[in-house]
PDB file of C-alpha atoms in Angstrom:
ATOM      1  CA  MET A   7      75.316 129.596  82.374  1.00 86.00           C
ATOM      2  CA  LYS A   8      78.660 128.985  80.634  1.00 90.00           C
ATOM      3  CA  SER A   9      80.001 126.248  82.902  1.00 95.00           C
ATOM      4  CA  PHE A  10      78.805 124.105  85.783  1.00 98.00           C
ATOM      5  CA  PHE A  11      81.380 123.015  88.326  1.00 97.00           C
ATOM      6  CA  ASN A  12      80.493 124.513  91.702  1.00 96.00           C
ATOM      7  CA  VAL A  13      77.469 125.595  93.708  1.00 97.00           C
ATOM      8  CA  GLN A  14      78.111 129.228  92.812  1.00 97.00           C
ATOM      9  CA  ASP A  15      77.388 128.398  89.168  1.00 97.00           C
ATOM     10  CA  ILE A  16      73.752 127.523  89.939  1.00 97.00           C
ATOM     11  CA  GLY A  17      73.033 130.841  91.645  1.00 96.00           C
ATOM     12  CA  ASP A  18      70.191 131.229  94.136  1.00 97.00           C
ATOM     13  CA  LEU A  19      69.482 127.770  95.583  1.00 97.00           C
ATOM     14  CA  ASP A  20      65.817 128.447  96.326  1.00 97.00           C
ATOM     15  CA  LYS A  21      65.258 129.426  92.696  1.00 98.00           C
ATOM     16  CA  ALA A  22      67.222 126.381  91.500  1.00 98.00           C
ATOM     17  CA  LEU A  23      65.143 124.055  93.680  1.00 98.00           C
ATOM     18  CA  ALA A  24      61.912 125.658  92.477  1.00 98.00           C
ATOM     19  CA  GLU A  25      63.080 125.145  88.892  1.00 98.00           C
ATOM     20  CA  ALA A  26      63.940 121.524  89.687  1.00 98.00           C
ATOM     21  CA  ARG A  27      60.397 120.962  90.944  1.00 98.00           C
ATOM     22  CA  GLU A  28      59.011 122.394  87.710  1.00 98.00           C
ATOM     23  CA  VAL A  29      61.290 120.208  85.598  1.00 98.00           C
ATOM     24  CA  LYS A  30      60.390 117.137  87.611  1.00 98.00           C
ATOM     25  CA  ALA A  31      56.664 117.840  87.257  1.00 98.00           C
ATOM     26  CA  ASN A  32      56.816 118.506  83.510  1.00 98.00           C
ATOM     27  CA  PRO A  33      60.099 117.210  82.053  1.00 98.00           C
ATOM     28  CA  PHE A  34      59.179 117.767  78.382  1.00 98.00           C
ATOM     29  CA  ALA A  35      57.998 121.374  78.652  1.00 98.00           C
ATOM     30  CA  TRP A  36      61.290 122.767  77.342  1.00 98.00           C
ATOM     31  CA  LYS A  37      61.909 120.293  74.532  1.00 98.00           C
ATOM     32  CA  HIS A  38      62.023 123.124  72.006  1.00 97.00           C
ATOM     33  CA  LEU A  39      65.227 124.466  73.582  1.00 98.00           C
ATOM     34  CA  GLY A  40      67.364 121.595  72.339  1.00 98.00           C
ATOM     35  CA  GLU A  41      65.861 121.246  68.888  1.00 97.00           C
ATOM     36  CA  ASN A  42      68.619 120.822  66.284  1.00 97.00           C
ATOM     37  CA  LYS A  43      71.281 121.045  68.999  1.00 98.00           C
ATOM     38  CA  THR A  44      73.805 118.471  70.182  1.00 98.00           C
ATOM     39  CA  ILE A  45      75.525 117.664  73.458  1.00 98.00           C
ATOM     40  CA  ILE A  46      78.664 115.531  73.483  1.00 98.00           C
ATOM     41  CA  LEU A  47      79.249 113.584  76.697  1.00 98.00           C
ATOM     42  CA  VAL A  48      82.934 112.724  77.079  1.00 97.00           C
ATOM     43  CA  PHE A  49      83.718 109.881  79.486  1.00 96.00           C
ATOM     44  CA  PHE A  50      87.299 109.220  80.525  1.00 93.00           C
ATOM     45  CA  ASN A  51      85.940 106.880  83.245  1.00 93.00           C
ATOM     46  CA  SER A  52      83.180 104.344  83.741  1.00 90.00           C
ATOM     47  CA  SER A  53      79.633 105.417  84.529  1.00 93.00           C
ATOM     48  CA  LEU A  54      76.094 104.168  84.989  1.00 95.00           C
ATOM     49  CA  ARG A  55      73.911 106.876  86.586  1.00 96.00           C
ATOM     50  CA  THR A  56      75.857 109.822  85.164  1.00 97.00           C
ATOM     51  CA  ARG A  57      75.793 108.525  81.611  1.00 97.00           C
ATOM     52  CA  LEU A  58      72.150 107.423  81.612  1.00 98.00           C
ATOM     53  CA  SER A  59      70.799 110.430  83.516  1.00 98.00           C
ATOM     54  CA  SER A  60      72.707 112.872  81.306  1.00 98.00           C
ATOM     55  CA  GLN A  61      71.422 111.212  78.142  1.00 98.00           C
ATOM     56  CA  LYS A  62      67.862 111.144  79.478  1.00 98.00           C
ATOM     57  CA  ALA A  63      68.023 114.796  80.538  1.00 98.00           C
ATOM     58  CA  ALA A  64      69.332 115.749  77.097  1.00 98.00           C
ATOM     59  CA  LEU A  65      66.540 113.823  75.337  1.00 98.00           C
ATOM     60  CA  ASN A  66      63.923 115.452  77.575  1.00 98.00           C
ATOM     61  CA  LEU A  67      65.175 118.822  76.322  1.00 98.00           C
ATOM     62  CA  GLY A  68      65.170 117.803  72.660  1.00 98.00           C
ATOM     63  CA  LEU A  69      68.975 117.577  72.468  1.00 98.00           C
ATOM     64  CA  ASP A  70      70.805 114.945  70.446  1.00 98.00           C
ATOM     65  CA  PRO A  71      73.316 113.320  72.840  1.00 98.00           C
ATOM     66  CA  ILE A  72      76.531 111.783  71.553  1.00 98.00           C
ATOM     67  CA  VAL A  73      78.576 109.701  73.993  1.00 97.00           C
ATOM     68  CA  LEU A  74      82.344 109.404  73.571  1.00 95.00           C
ATOM     69  CA  ASN A  75      84.096 106.800  75.716  1.00 93.00           C
ATOM     70  CA  VAL A  76      87.717 107.877  75.655  1.00 90.00           C
ATOM     71  CA  ASN A  77      90.210 104.979  75.321  1.00 76.00           C
ATOM     72  CA  GLY A  78      87.382 102.834  73.956  1.00 80.00           C
ATOM     73  CA  ASP A  79      85.781 104.808  71.143  1.00 80.00           C
ATOM     74  CA  SER A  80      88.653 107.145  70.300  1.00 80.00           C
ATOM     75  CA  TRP A  81      92.408 107.513  70.235  1.00 81.00           C
ATOM     76  CA  LYS A  82      94.041 107.539  73.653  1.00 83.00           C
ATOM     77  CA  LEU A  83      94.314 111.177  74.668  1.00 85.00           C
ATOM     78  CA  GLU A  84      97.281 112.926  76.236  1.00 82.00           C
ATOM     79  CA  THR A  85      96.218 115.434  78.901  1.00 84.00           C
ATOM     80  CA  ARG A  86      99.504 116.980  80.035  1.00 84.00           C
ATOM     81  CA  MET A  87     101.130 119.896  78.289  1.00 84.00           C
ATOM     82  CA  GLY A  88     104.795 119.961  77.280  1.00 88.00           C
ATOM     83  CA  VAL A  89     105.253 116.198  77.077  1.00 88.00           C
ATOM     84  CA  VAL A  90     106.995 114.227  74.342  1.00 92.00           C
ATOM     85  CA  MET A  91     104.208 112.033  72.974  1.00 87.00           C
ATOM     86  CA  ASP A  92     106.262 108.876  72.460  1.00 87.00           C
ATOM     87  CA  SER A  93     104.046 106.480  74.450  1.00 87.00           C
ATOM     88  CA  ASP A  94     100.590 105.012  73.770  1.00 86.00           C
ATOM     89  CA  LYS A  95      98.792 108.390  73.598  1.00 82.00           C
ATOM     90  CA  SER A  96      98.081 109.209  69.954  1.00 83.00           C
ATOM     91  CA  GLU A  97      96.265 112.542  70.269  1.00 88.00           C
ATOM     92  CA  HIS A  98      96.480 115.537  72.584  1.00 90.00           C
ATOM     93  CA  LEU A  99      93.520 117.236  74.214  1.00 90.00           C
ATOM     94  CA  ARG A 100      94.752 120.509  72.683  1.00 90.00           C
ATOM     95  CA  GLU A 101      93.595 119.265  69.270  1.00 92.00           C
ATOM     96  CA  ALA A 102      90.828 116.891  70.345  1.00 92.00           C
ATOM     97  CA  ILE A 103      88.873 119.433  72.389  1.00 94.00           C
ATOM     98  CA  PRO A 104      88.341 122.082  69.675  1.00 96.00           C
ATOM     99  CA  VAL A 105      87.369 119.301  67.270  1.00 96.00           C
ATOM    100  CA  ILE A 106      84.766 118.053  69.766  1.00 96.00           C
ATOM    101  CA  GLY A 107      83.578 121.629  70.272  1.00 97.00           C
ATOM    102  CA  SER A 108      83.049 122.060  66.532  1.00 98.00           C
ATOM    103  CA  TYR A 109      80.585 119.154  66.536  1.00 98.00           C
ATOM    104  CA  CYS A 110      78.268 120.256  69.343  1.00 98.00           C
ATOM    105  CA  ASP A 111      76.573 123.003  71.324  1.00 98.00           C
ATOM    106  CA  LEU A 112      77.188 121.715  74.865  1.00 98.00           C
ATOM    107  CA  ILE A 113      79.852 119.436  76.362  1.00 98.00           C
ATOM    108  CA  GLY A 114      79.775 117.228  79.462  1.00 98.00           C
ATOM    109  CA  VAL A 115      83.050 115.787  80.772  1.00 98.00           C
ATOM    110  CA  ARG A 116      83.754 112.997  83.260  1.00 97.00           C
ATOM    111  CA  SER A 117      87.393 112.664  84.304  1.00 96.00           C
ATOM    112  CA  PHE A 118      88.374 111.230  87.688  1.00 96.00           C
ATOM    113  CA  ALA A 119      91.307 112.175  89.864  1.00 97.00           C
ATOM    114  CA  GLY A 120      94.449 110.122  89.351  1.00 96.00           C
ATOM    115  CA  LEU A 121      95.134 110.241  93.120  1.00 98.00           C
ATOM    116  CA  THR A 122      98.910 110.365  92.616  1.00 96.00           C
ATOM    117  CA  ASP A 123      99.546 114.068  91.944  1.00 96.00           C
ATOM    118  CA  ARG A 124      97.474 116.335  94.181  1.00 97.00           C
ATOM    119  CA  GLU A 125      98.576 119.536  92.461  1.00 95.00           C
ATOM    120  CA  TYR A 126      97.601 118.181  89.033  1.00 94.00           C
ATOM    121  CA  ASP A 127      94.232 116.865  90.241  1.00 96.00           C
ATOM    122  CA  TYR A 128      93.218 119.908  92.259  1.00 97.00           C
ATOM    123  CA  ALA A 129      94.187 122.222  89.399  1.00 96.00           C
ATOM    124  CA  GLU A 130      91.409 120.482  87.398  1.00 96.00           C
ATOM    125  CA  THR A 131      93.843 120.181  84.515  1.00 92.00           C
ATOM    126  CA  VAL A 132      91.580 118.177  82.193  1.00 94.00           C
ATOM    127  CA  LEU A 133      88.345 120.061  82.821  1.00 95.00           C
ATOM    128  CA  LYS A 134      89.927 123.483  82.439  1.00 94.00           C
ATOM    129  CA  GLN A 135      91.328 122.530  79.041  1.00 95.00           C
ATOM    130  CA  PHE A 136      87.790 121.795  77.844  1.00 96.00           C
ATOM    131  CA  VAL A 137      86.693 125.229  79.030  1.00 96.00           C
ATOM    132  CA  GLU A 138      89.668 126.945  77.423  1.00 95.00           C
ATOM    133  CA  TYR A 139      89.758 125.178  74.062  1.00 96.00           C
ATOM    134  CA  SER A 140      86.192 124.056  73.251  1.00 97.00           C
ATOM    135  CA  GLY A 141      84.419 127.409  73.006  1.00 96.00           C
ATOM    136  CA  LYS A 142      81.260 125.722  74.316  1.00 97.00           C
ATOM    137  CA  PRO A 143      79.488 125.539  77.710  1.00 97.00           C
ATOM    138  CA  VAL A 144      81.004 122.725  79.803  1.00 98.00           C
ATOM    139  CA  ILE A 145      79.360 120.584  82.498  1.00 98.00           C
ATOM    140  CA  SER A 146      81.390 118.628  85.013  1.00 98.00           C
ATOM    141  CA  LEU A 147      79.995 115.092  85.037  1.00 98.00           C
ATOM    142  CA  GLU A 148      82.499 114.441  87.854  1.00 98.00           C
ATOM    143  CA  SER A 149      86.020 115.708  87.720  1.00 97.00           C
ATOM    144  CA  ALA A 150      89.101 115.378  89.877  1.00 97.00           C
ATOM    145  CA  THR A 151      87.622 117.456  92.705  1.00 98.00           C
ATOM    146  CA  VAL A 152      83.870 117.957  92.140  1.00 98.00           C
ATOM    147  CA  HIS A 153      80.656 116.162  91.186  1.00 98.00           C
ATOM    148  CA  PRO A 154      78.119 119.008  91.044  1.00 98.00           C
ATOM    149  CA  CYS A 155      75.314 117.159  89.244  1.00 98.00           C
ATOM    150  CA  GLN A 156      75.347 114.591  92.054  1.00 98.00           C
ATOM    151  CA  ALA A 157      75.400 117.229  94.795  1.00 98.00           C
ATOM    152  CA  PHE A 158      72.546 119.154  93.172  1.00 98.00           C
ATOM    153  CA  ALA A 159      70.535 115.924  92.956  1.00 98.00           C
ATOM    154  CA  ASP A 160      71.331 115.268  96.617  1.00 98.00           C
ATOM    155  CA  LEU A 161      69.993 118.690  97.562  1.00 98.00           C
ATOM    156  CA  ILE A 162      66.849 118.133  95.460  1.00 98.00           C
ATOM    157  CA  THR A 163      66.338 114.835  97.308  1.00 98.00           C
ATOM    158  CA  ILE A 164      66.765 116.424 100.739  1.00 98.00           C
ATOM    159  CA  ASP A 165      64.343 119.177  99.764  1.00 98.00           C
ATOM    160  CA  GLN A 166      61.877 116.503  98.638  1.00 98.00           C
ATOM    161  CA  TYR A 167      62.031 114.401 101.817  1.00 98.00           C
ATOM    162  CA  LYS A 168      62.715 116.880 104.623  1.00 98.00           C
ATOM    163  CA  THR A 169      60.039 117.259 107.305  1.00 97.00           C
ATOM    164  CA  VAL A 170      61.580 120.213 109.163  1.00 97.00           C
ATOM    165  CA  LYS A 171      62.651 123.577 107.770  1.00 97.00           C
ATOM    166  CA  ARG A 172      66.328 123.128 108.679  1.00 98.00           C
ATOM    167  CA  PRO A 173      67.201 119.415 108.810  1.00 98.00           C
ATOM    168  CA  LYS A 174      70.395 118.015 110.280  1.00 98.00           C
ATOM    169  CA  VAL A 175      72.495 116.465 107.518  1.00 98.00           C
ATOM    170  CA  VAL A 176      75.514 114.308 108.337  1.00 99.00           C
ATOM    171  CA  LEU A 177      78.203 113.346 105.823  1.00 99.00           C
ATOM    172  CA  THR A 178      80.005 110.314 107.209  1.00 99.00           C
ATOM    173  CA  TRP A 179      83.122 108.619 105.916  1.00 98.00           C
ATOM    174  CA  ALA A 180      82.829 104.828 105.593  1.00 98.00           C
ATOM    175  CA  PRO A 181      85.373 102.098 104.752  1.00 98.00           C
ATOM    176  CA  HIS A 182      86.110 100.887 101.238  1.00 98.00           C
ATOM    177  CA  PRO A 183      88.644  98.415  99.790  1.00 97.00           C
ATOM    178  CA  LYS A 184      89.920 100.875  97.166  1.00 97.00           C
ATOM    179  CA  ALA A 185      91.225 104.436  97.276  1.00 98.00           C
ATOM    180  CA  LEU A 186      88.471 106.742  96.030  1.00 98.00           C
ATOM    181  CA  PRO A 187      88.553 110.415  94.996  1.00 98.00           C
ATOM    182  CA  GLN A 188      87.126 113.255  97.070  1.00 98.00           C
ATOM    183  CA  ALA A 189      84.872 114.676  94.340  1.00 98.00           C
ATOM    184  CA  VAL A 190      81.544 113.502  95.805  1.00 98.00           C
ATOM    185  CA  PRO A 191      82.212 114.542  99.416  1.00 98.00           C
ATOM    186  CA  ASN A 192      83.796 117.795  98.229  1.00 98.00           C
ATOM    187  CA  SER A 193      80.721 118.797  96.247  1.00 98.00           C
ATOM    188  CA  PHE A 194      78.279 117.512  98.859  1.00 98.00           C
ATOM    189  CA  ALA A 195      80.019 119.599 101.527  1.00 98.00           C
ATOM    190  CA  GLN A 196      80.092 122.653  99.282  1.00 98.00           C
ATOM    191  CA  TRP A 197      76.391 122.423  98.456  1.00 98.00           C
ATOM    192  CA  MET A 198      75.290 121.655 102.023  1.00 98.00           C
ATOM    193  CA  ASN A 199      77.288 124.636 103.291  1.00 98.00           C
ATOM    194  CA  ALA A 200      75.344 126.820 100.869  1.00 98.00           C
ATOM    195  CA  ALA A 201      71.970 125.288 101.751  1.00 98.00           C
ATOM    196  CA  ASP A 202      69.783 125.963 104.773  1.00 97.00           C
ATOM    197  CA  VAL A 203      70.716 122.819 106.717  1.00 98.00           C
ATOM    198  CA  ASP A 204      72.548 121.937 109.924  1.00 98.00           C
ATOM    199  CA  PHE A 205      75.573 120.264 108.353  1.00 98.00           C
ATOM    200  CA  VAL A 206      78.109 118.021 110.102  1.00 98.00           C
ATOM    201  CA  ILE A 207      81.020 116.030 108.656  1.00 98.00           C
ATOM    202  CA  THR A 208      82.423 113.006 110.478  1.00 98.00           C
ATOM    203  CA  HIS A 209      85.507 110.986 109.551  1.00 98.00           C
ATOM    204  CA  PRO A 210      88.667 109.528 111.080  1.00 98.00           C
ATOM    205  CA  HIS A 211      91.628 111.819 111.644  1.00 97.00           C
ATOM    206  CA  GLY A 212      93.586 112.408 108.442  1.00 97.00           C
ATOM    207  CA  TYR A 213      90.559 112.530 106.149  1.00 98.00           C
ATOM    208  CA  GLU A 214      89.934 116.275 106.438  1.00 98.00           C
ATOM    209  CA  LEU A 215      88.476 117.673 103.209  1.00 98.00           C
ATOM    210  CA  ASP A 216      90.078 120.639 101.496  1.00 98.00           C
ATOM    211  CA  PRO A 217      88.878 123.865 103.187  1.00 98.00           C
ATOM    212  CA  ALA A 218      87.847 125.174  99.767  1.00 97.00           C
ATOM    213  CA  PHE A 219      84.995 122.664  99.941  1.00 98.00           C
ATOM    214  CA  ALA A 220      84.570 121.903 103.656  1.00 98.00           C
ATOM    215  CA  GLY A 221      84.350 125.586 104.484  1.00 97.00           C
ATOM    216  CA  ASP A 222      83.157 126.237 108.026  1.00 94.00           C
ATOM    217  CA  ALA A 223      81.255 122.958 108.327  1.00 97.00           C
ATOM    218  CA  LYS A 224      81.385 121.360 111.759  1.00 98.00           C
ATOM    219  CA  VAL A 225      83.724 118.364 111.880  1.00 98.00           C
ATOM    220  CA  GLU A 226      83.037 115.744 114.547  1.00 98.00           C
ATOM    221  CA  TYR A 227      85.518 112.864 114.826  1.00 98.00           C
ATOM    222  CA  ASP A 228      83.173 110.820 117.025  1.00 98.00           C
ATOM    223  CA  GLN A 229      80.872 109.250 114.429  1.00 98.00           C
ATOM    224  CA  MET A 230      78.101 108.216 116.820  1.00 98.00           C
ATOM    225  CA  LYS A 231      78.016 111.667 118.382  1.00 98.00           C
ATOM    226  CA  ALA A 232      77.814 113.241 114.921  1.00 98.00           C
ATOM    227  CA  LEU A 233      74.879 111.024 113.977  1.00 98.00           C
ATOM    228  CA  GLU A 234      72.789 111.906 117.013  1.00 98.00           C
ATOM    229  CA  GLY A 235      69.541 113.546 115.933  1.00 98.00           C
ATOM    230  CA  ALA A 236      70.400 113.440 112.220  1.00 98.00           C
ATOM    231  CA  ASP A 237      67.555 113.718 109.700  1.00 98.00           C
ATOM    232  CA  PHE A 238      69.711 112.609 106.750  1.00 99.00           C
ATOM    233  CA  VAL A 239      72.792 110.381 106.793  1.00 99.00           C
ATOM    234  CA  TYR A 240      75.001 110.516 103.696  1.00 99.00           C
ATOM    235  CA  ALA A 241      77.661 107.794 103.738  1.00 98.00           C
ATOM    236  CA  LYS A 242      80.643 107.981 101.409  1.00 98.00           C
ATOM    237  CA  ASN A 243      84.209 106.800 101.322  1.00 98.00           C
ATOM    238  CA  TRP A 244      87.081 108.993 100.213  1.00 98.00           C
ATOM    239  CA  SER A 245      90.845 108.616 100.295  1.00 98.00           C
ATOM    240  CA  CYS A 246      93.170 110.985 102.119  1.00 98.00           C
ATOM    241  CA  PRO A 247      92.826 114.492 100.622  1.00 98.00           C
ATOM    242  CA  GLY A 248      96.400 115.311 101.676  1.00 98.00           C
ATOM    243  CA  VAL A 249      95.494 118.703 103.101  1.00 96.00           C
ATOM    244  CA  THR A 250      97.978 118.651 105.969  1.00 91.00           C
ATOM    245  CA  ASP A 251     100.356 116.093 104.446  1.00 95.00           C
ATOM    246  CA  PRO A 252     100.385 116.072 100.615  1.00 95.00           C
ATOM    247  CA  SER A 253     102.587 112.962 100.632  1.00 97.00           C
ATOM    248  CA  LYS A 254      99.571 110.970 101.875  1.00 98.00           C
ATOM    249  CA  TYR A 255      97.274 112.197  99.109  1.00 98.00           C
ATOM    250  CA  GLY A 256      95.131 109.397  97.705  1.00 98.00           C
ATOM    251  CA  GLN A 257      96.121 106.908 100.382  1.00 98.00           C
ATOM    252  CA  ILE A 258      93.863 104.661 102.468  1.00 98.00           C
ATOM    253  CA  LEU A 259      94.536 105.574 106.084  1.00 98.00           C
ATOM    254  CA  SER A 260      91.823 103.441 107.645  1.00 97.00           C
ATOM    255  CA  GLN A 261      89.573 100.499 106.870  1.00 96.00           C
ATOM    256  CA  ASP A 262      87.877 100.497 110.254  1.00 98.00           C
ATOM    257  CA  MET A 263      84.643  98.557 109.789  1.00 98.00           C
ATOM    258  CA  GLY A 264      83.282 100.261 112.876  1.00 98.00           C
ATOM    259  CA  TRP A 265      82.439 103.175 110.577  1.00 98.00           C
ATOM    260  CA  THR A 266      80.093 101.048 108.418  1.00 98.00           C
ATOM    261  CA  ILE A 267      76.574 102.462 108.679  1.00 98.00           C
ATOM    262  CA  ASP A 268      74.380  99.796 110.218  1.00 98.00           C
ATOM    263  CA  GLU A 269      71.198  99.650 112.272  1.00 98.00           C
ATOM    264  CA  ALA A 270      73.041 100.635 115.469  1.00 98.00           C
ATOM    265  CA  HIS A 271      74.314 103.809 113.816  1.00 98.00           C
ATOM    266  CA  MET A 272      70.899 104.723 112.448  1.00 98.00           C
ATOM    267  CA  ALA A 273      69.276 104.085 115.842  1.00 98.00           C
ATOM    268  CA  VAL A 274      70.829 107.260 117.309  1.00 98.00           C
ATOM    269  CA  THR A 275      69.456 109.444 114.494  1.00 98.00           C
ATOM    270  CA  ASN A 276      66.086 111.151 114.250  1.00 98.00           C
ATOM    271  CA  ASN A 277      64.772 108.233 112.170  1.00 98.00           C
ATOM    272  CA  ALA A 278      67.050 109.526 109.445  1.00 98.00           C
ATOM    273  CA  TYR A 279      66.910 108.862 105.752  1.00 98.00           C
ATOM    274  CA  PHE A 280      69.946 107.058 104.357  1.00 99.00           C
ATOM    275  CA  MET A 281      71.652 108.477 101.257  1.00 99.00           C
ATOM    276  CA  HIS A 282      74.505 107.382  98.996  1.00 98.00           C
ATOM    277  CA  CYS A 283      75.518 108.377  95.462  1.00 98.00           C
ATOM    278  CA  LEU A 284      75.908 104.730  94.288  1.00 98.00           C
ATOM    279  CA  PRO A 285      77.466 102.378  93.392  1.00 98.00           C
ATOM    280  CA  VAL A 286      77.767 101.218  96.986  1.00 98.00           C
ATOM    281  CA  ARG A 287      79.751  98.415  98.589  1.00 98.00           C
ATOM    282  CA  ARG A 288      77.183  96.588 100.714  1.00 98.00           C
ATOM    283  CA  ASN A 289      78.283  95.642 104.212  1.00 98.00           C
ATOM    284  CA  MET A 290      81.318  97.919 103.920  1.00 98.00           C
ATOM    285  CA  ILE A 291      79.765 101.335 103.365  1.00 98.00           C
ATOM    286  CA  VAL A 292      76.324 100.306 104.629  1.00 98.00           C
ATOM    287  CA  SER A 293      74.641  97.175 105.939  1.00 98.00           C
ATOM    288  CA  ASP A 294      71.994  95.351 103.939  1.00 98.00           C
ATOM    289  CA  GLY A 295      69.478  96.156 106.639  1.00 98.00           C
ATOM    290  CA  VAL A 296      69.961  99.910 106.287  1.00 98.00           C
ATOM    291  CA  ILE A 297      70.135 100.208 102.510  1.00 98.00           C
ATOM    292  CA  ASP A 298      67.143  97.897 102.069  1.00 98.00           C
ATOM    293  CA  SER A 299      65.067  99.668 104.714  1.00 98.00           C
ATOM    294  CA  GLU A 300      62.119 101.985 104.101  1.00 98.00           C
ATOM    295  CA  ARG A 301      64.315 104.927 105.161  1.00 98.00           C
ATOM    296  CA  SER A 302      66.782 104.331 102.340  1.00 98.00           C
ATOM    297  CA  ILE A 303      66.257 106.856  99.558  1.00 98.00           C
ATOM    298  CA  VAL A 304      69.186 105.939  97.327  1.00 98.00           C
ATOM    299  CA  ILE A 305      66.913 105.087  94.374  1.00 98.00           C
ATOM    300  CA  PRO A 306      64.887 108.350  94.413  1.00 98.00           C
ATOM    301  CA  GLU A 307      68.225 110.122  94.899  1.00 98.00           C
ATOM    302  CA  ALA A 308      69.576 108.465  91.748  1.00 98.00           C
ATOM    303  CA  ALA A 309      66.370 109.314  89.852  1.00 98.00           C
ATOM    304  CA  ASN A 310      66.899 112.973  90.724  1.00 98.00           C
ATOM    305  CA  ARG A 311      70.148 112.875  88.751  1.00 98.00           C
ATOM    306  CA  VAL A 312      68.011 113.368  85.627  1.00 98.00           C
ATOM    307  CA  VAL A 313      66.384 116.425  87.193  1.00 98.00           C
ATOM    308  CA  SER A 314      69.642 118.074  88.256  1.00 98.00           C
ATOM    309  CA  ALA A 315      71.265 117.478  84.862  1.00 98.00           C
ATOM    310  CA  GLN A 316      68.191 118.755  83.061  1.00 98.00           C
ATOM    311  CA  VAL A 317      68.047 122.003  85.033  1.00 98.00           C
ATOM    312  CA  VAL A 318      71.707 122.645  84.219  1.00 98.00           C
ATOM    313  CA  MET A 319      71.333 121.838  80.500  1.00 98.00           C
ATOM    314  CA  LYS A 320      68.148 123.898  80.323  1.00 98.00           C
ATOM    315  CA  ARG A 321      69.914 126.941  81.713  1.00 98.00           C
ATOM    316  CA  MET A 322      72.834 126.482  79.347  1.00 98.00           C
ATOM    317  CA  LEU A 323      70.527 126.224  76.357  1.00 98.00           C
ATOM    318  CA  GLU A 324      68.669 129.351  77.470  1.00 97.00           C
ATOM    319  CA  SER A 325      72.004 131.192  77.661  1.00 94.00           C
ATOM    320  CA  LEU A 326      72.725 130.330  74.006  1.00 93.00           C
ATOM    321  CA  LYS A 327      69.862 132.499  72.776  1.00 70.00           C
TER     322      LYS A 327
END
């Protein structure tokens, strides 16, 4: 595996899930793979689960992880090509990336969408430069459009908790005070479309995900109808993807608190498990009663972030042989 951005990069999902179970059962069995090797984790944005789970996964594999917090630990980096660097950016990615690549064997990159220029964000401008100039395998630790380590962990969690062969999984938009990227819902939709689940997306009009990620998933604008009979409810906010109107890209079109997942919403499900990638805004995304209930699996879901990252790093290390 040379890069990890989309579900296609992981290959056969049944094999990936079987490998995840093995890694979870015996996390130190492949420690020899990372001996005398280094992974550099580059963070352009804040993190808790992604940083800690990636470091833990690397240590489980015998890798030496180095974390670089851009704008805190290094020079401010320019990401656009063809610009006159006369502002506060002291170094360009064109030079920084090959330098980083010369110090490591694997690279993980976290770089959020700016939510002002849809073309720039959806071109994955930052991530693709790491692929082009580093010469090393690159993992998306969340980029402008995707968060594959999270989506893989979500699938591992669903596989762990499902009680029927083909569960109904609902991705529901929920309100938030800030404009958030589409990376998590994009990847979740992409991975659920590839998995053996009955997948439904529900959101207000104007929040349609890019077809490249939503695919042929059923979209139901009536949230309560979408939730009926659900086995898993995945709540997440995202800003307008700008699919039909690029001028609205990144905007908040609704803050309707009626979309907050509470006990009344969960009551129409099939005693569903509640999921969220975290961090979560309590009593906006989800009520205290739901997230604190026995059917909330947000903590096991977060724990599976180590497993998903470790499977990906393991495969990359195996490809270096």
